[in-house]
Each structure stands twice: as structure tokens, then as C-alpha cells.
Coordinates of C-alpha atoms in Angstrom, one line a residue:
X29 CA 26.1 -53.9 30.3
X30 CA 27.2 -56.9 32.3
X31 CA 30.7 -58.1 33.2
X32 CA 31.1 -60.0 30.0
X33 CA 29.8 -57.4 27.6
X34 CA 26.4 -56.8 26.0
X35 CA 23.7 -59.4 25.6
X36 CA 23.6 -61.0 22.2
X37 CA 20.6 -63.0 20.9
X38 CA 20.6 -65.7 18.3
X39 CA 17.4 -67.1 17.0
X40 CA 16.7 -70.0 14.7
X41 CA 14.1 -69.7 11.9
X42 CA 10.7 -71.1 12.8
X43 CA 10.5 -74.9 12.2
X44 CA 7.4 -76.9 11.4
X45 CA 7.0 -80.0 13.5
X46 CA 4.3 -82.5 12.4
X47 CA 3.4 -83.5 16.0
X48 CA 1.0 -82.0 18.6
X49 CA 2.5 -79.3 20.9
X50 CA 2.1 -81.4 24.1
X51 CA 3.9 -84.4 22.6
X52 CA 6.8 -82.2 21.5
X53 CA 7.0 -80.4 24.9
X54 CA 6.8 -83.7 26.8
X55 CA 9.8 -85.1 24.9
X56 CA 12.0 -82.0 25.1
X57 CA 11.2 -81.3 28.7
X58 CA 12.7 -84.7 29.8
X59 CA 16.3 -84.9 28.6
X60 CA 16.3 -88.7 29.0
X61 CA 14.6 -88.5 25.5
X62 CA 17.9 -87.4 24.0
X63 CA 18.5 -91.1 23.6
X64 CA 16.4 -90.8 20.5
X65 CA 18.9 -88.5 18.8
X66 CA 22.2 -90.0 20.1
X67 CA 22.8 -91.6 16.6
X68 CA 22.5 -88.1 15.0
X69 CA 25.2 -86.5 17.1
X70 CA 28.3 -85.9 14.9
X71 CA 31.0 -87.9 16.6
X72 CA 33.8 -85.8 15.0
X73 CA 32.4 -82.7 16.7
X74 CA 30.8 -84.0 19.9
X75 CA 32.2 -86.4 22.5
X76 CA 31.4 -87.3 26.2
X77 CA 27.7 -87.0 25.4
X78 CA 25.6 -87.8 28.5
X79 CA 22.3 -86.7 30.0
X80 CA 19.7 -87.2 32.7
X81 CA 16.2 -85.8 33.1
X82 CA 17.3 -82.2 33.7
X83 CA 20.9 -81.9 32.4
X84 CA 23.0 -82.6 29.3
X85 CA 26.8 -82.7 29.1
X86 CA 29.0 -82.8 26.0
X87 CA 32.4 -81.9 24.8
X88 CA 32.1 -79.8 21.6
X89 CA 35.1 -79.3 19.4
X90 CA 36.6 -76.7 19.4
X91 CA 34.5 -75.1 22.2
X92 CA 35.2 -77.5 25.1
X93 CA 33.1 -78.9 27.9
X94 CA 29.4 -77.8 28.0
X95 CA 26.9 -78.6 30.6
X96 CA 23.3 -77.3 30.4
X97 CA 20.5 -77.7 32.9
X98 CA 16.7 -77.1 32.4
X99 CA 16.0 -74.1 34.7
X100 CA 12.4 -73.5 33.8
X101 CA 9.5 -75.4 32.2
X102 CA 6.5 -73.5 31.0
X103 CA 4.2 -76.3 30.0
X104 CA 3.4 -76.9 27.1
X105 CA 5.1 -74.0 25.3
X106 CA 8.7 -73.3 26.5
X107 CA 11.7 -75.0 28.1
X108 CA 14.6 -72.8 29.3
X109 CA 18.1 -74.1 29.7
X110 CA 21.1 -72.4 31.5
X111 CA 24.7 -73.2 31.4
X112 CA 26.2 -75.0 34.4
X113 CA 29.6 -75.3 32.7
X114 CA 30.7 -73.4 29.7
X115 CA 33.5 -71.1 28.4
X116 CA 30.8 -68.5 27.9
X117 CA 27.6 -68.3 30.0
X118 CA 24.4 -68.5 28.0
X119 CA 20.7 -69.4 28.1
X120 CA 18.7 -71.4 25.6
X121 CA 14.9 -71.3 25.0
X122 CA 13.0 -73.8 23.0
X123 CA 9.6 -72.5 22.2
X124 CA 6.8 -74.8 21.0
X125 CA 3.5 -73.3 19.7
X126 CA 0.5 -75.1 18.3
X127 CA -0.5 -74.8 14.7
X128 CA -3.4 -77.1 15.0
X129 CA -4.1 -80.3 17.0
X130 CA -1.5 -82.4 15.0
X131 CA 1.1 -79.8 14.2
X132 CA 3.4 -77.4 16.0
X133 CA 6.0 -74.8 15.3
X134 CA 9.3 -74.4 17.1
X135 CA 12.0 -71.8 17.6
X136 CA 15.3 -72.0 19.4
X137 CA 16.8 -68.9 21.0
X138 CA 20.2 -68.4 22.6
X139 CA 21.1 -65.4 24.7
X140 CA 24.7 -64.8 25.8
X141 CA 26.7 -61.9 27.3
X142 CA 29.6 -61.5 24.8
X143 CA 32.3 -58.8 24.6
X144 CA 32.8 -57.4 21.1
X145 CA 35.9 -59.4 20.5
X146 CA 34.4 -62.8 21.5
X147 CA 31.2 -61.9 19.6
X148 CA 33.0 -61.4 16.4
X149 CA 34.6 -64.8 16.7
X150 CA 31.5 -66.8 17.8
X151 CA 28.6 -65.0 16.0
X152 CA 28.5 -67.1 12.9
X153 CA 29.2 -70.5 14.6
X154 CA 26.5 -69.7 17.2
X155 CA 23.9 -68.7 14.6
X156 CA 24.7 -71.8 12.6
X157 CA 24.6 -73.9 15.8
X158 CA 21.2 -72.6 16.8
X159 CA 19.8 -73.3 13.3
X160 CA 21.2 -76.9 13.4
X161 CA 19.7 -77.5 16.9
X162 CA 16.3 -76.3 15.7
X163 CA 16.6 -78.5 12.5
X164 CA 17.5 -81.6 14.6
X165 CA 14.7 -81.0 17.1
X166 CA 12.2 -80.5 14.2
X167 CA 13.2 -83.9 12.8
X168 CA 12.6 -86.0 15.9
X169 CA 9.7 -88.4 15.9
X170 CA 7.7 -87.2 18.9
X171 CA 5.5 -90.3 19.5

């Protein structure tokens, strides 16, 4: 058990993506491509949205400032993010696996060290958030 409590894991359902694995990986592994989804970011919940190749920063109501950085790229199947700034430290994995040459499947996983009190408050929003991230990533045009 760590300083913040026990590790909690939140996984999205597996999403079908109608694009080749390499195209999906190439887009997600360069955060400059977030420009493609800027118009889908809910402005009532997210502000101060900025990014470069390796980091993304945003202010999420009611959570506060979040900054994530890509800490590992395992081409063409996984991109791992870590928090640089966050009320609660966590990691995010985006896994992309091939179905066939033109289709992939994707899953988003979040791991965080949460004490039981915090976990009870954030469990449902975190699970919902992971699912929404996966839904949004599955709807991007990766061409």
C-alpha cells in the first residue's frame, strides 16, 4: 500500500475503431493531433485546454488543473501517460490492437492510488470519464 492508499484500476469497455492500428497509434502518440478533437471538448466542463507533442493541460470542473505527459510509447500498441500536475496522481494507458488490416480495437485504463474516502467520491466519475475518453478516441477520423 502506498502513501495515498491502494491502487485502483478503471477500464473502459473495448471500442471498435474502423482504422488500421498504426494510423491510430501515430495519431494518439503525438498530442498535437488533439487539434482534431478541440471542438468536441465540452466547454462547460473543460477550460485552459492546451497541448504539444508530449503533454496536454486542461482545467476540469470540478477537479481543477490537470497536466498529463506521455511517459512511454510502445509502438504500435500502447501509449502511457503520467500526471505532471493533478490533485490525485494517476497513469493512463491507451491500448490499440489490430483486428485486421483496416480495423483496430482500443481500451483506456486509468490506475490511481486512492485512499478509501477519496475512492468512494471519485469512483463513479472516474469510471464514467474513462468510458467517455475511450468513446471520444474511437470516434476520431485517423486519416
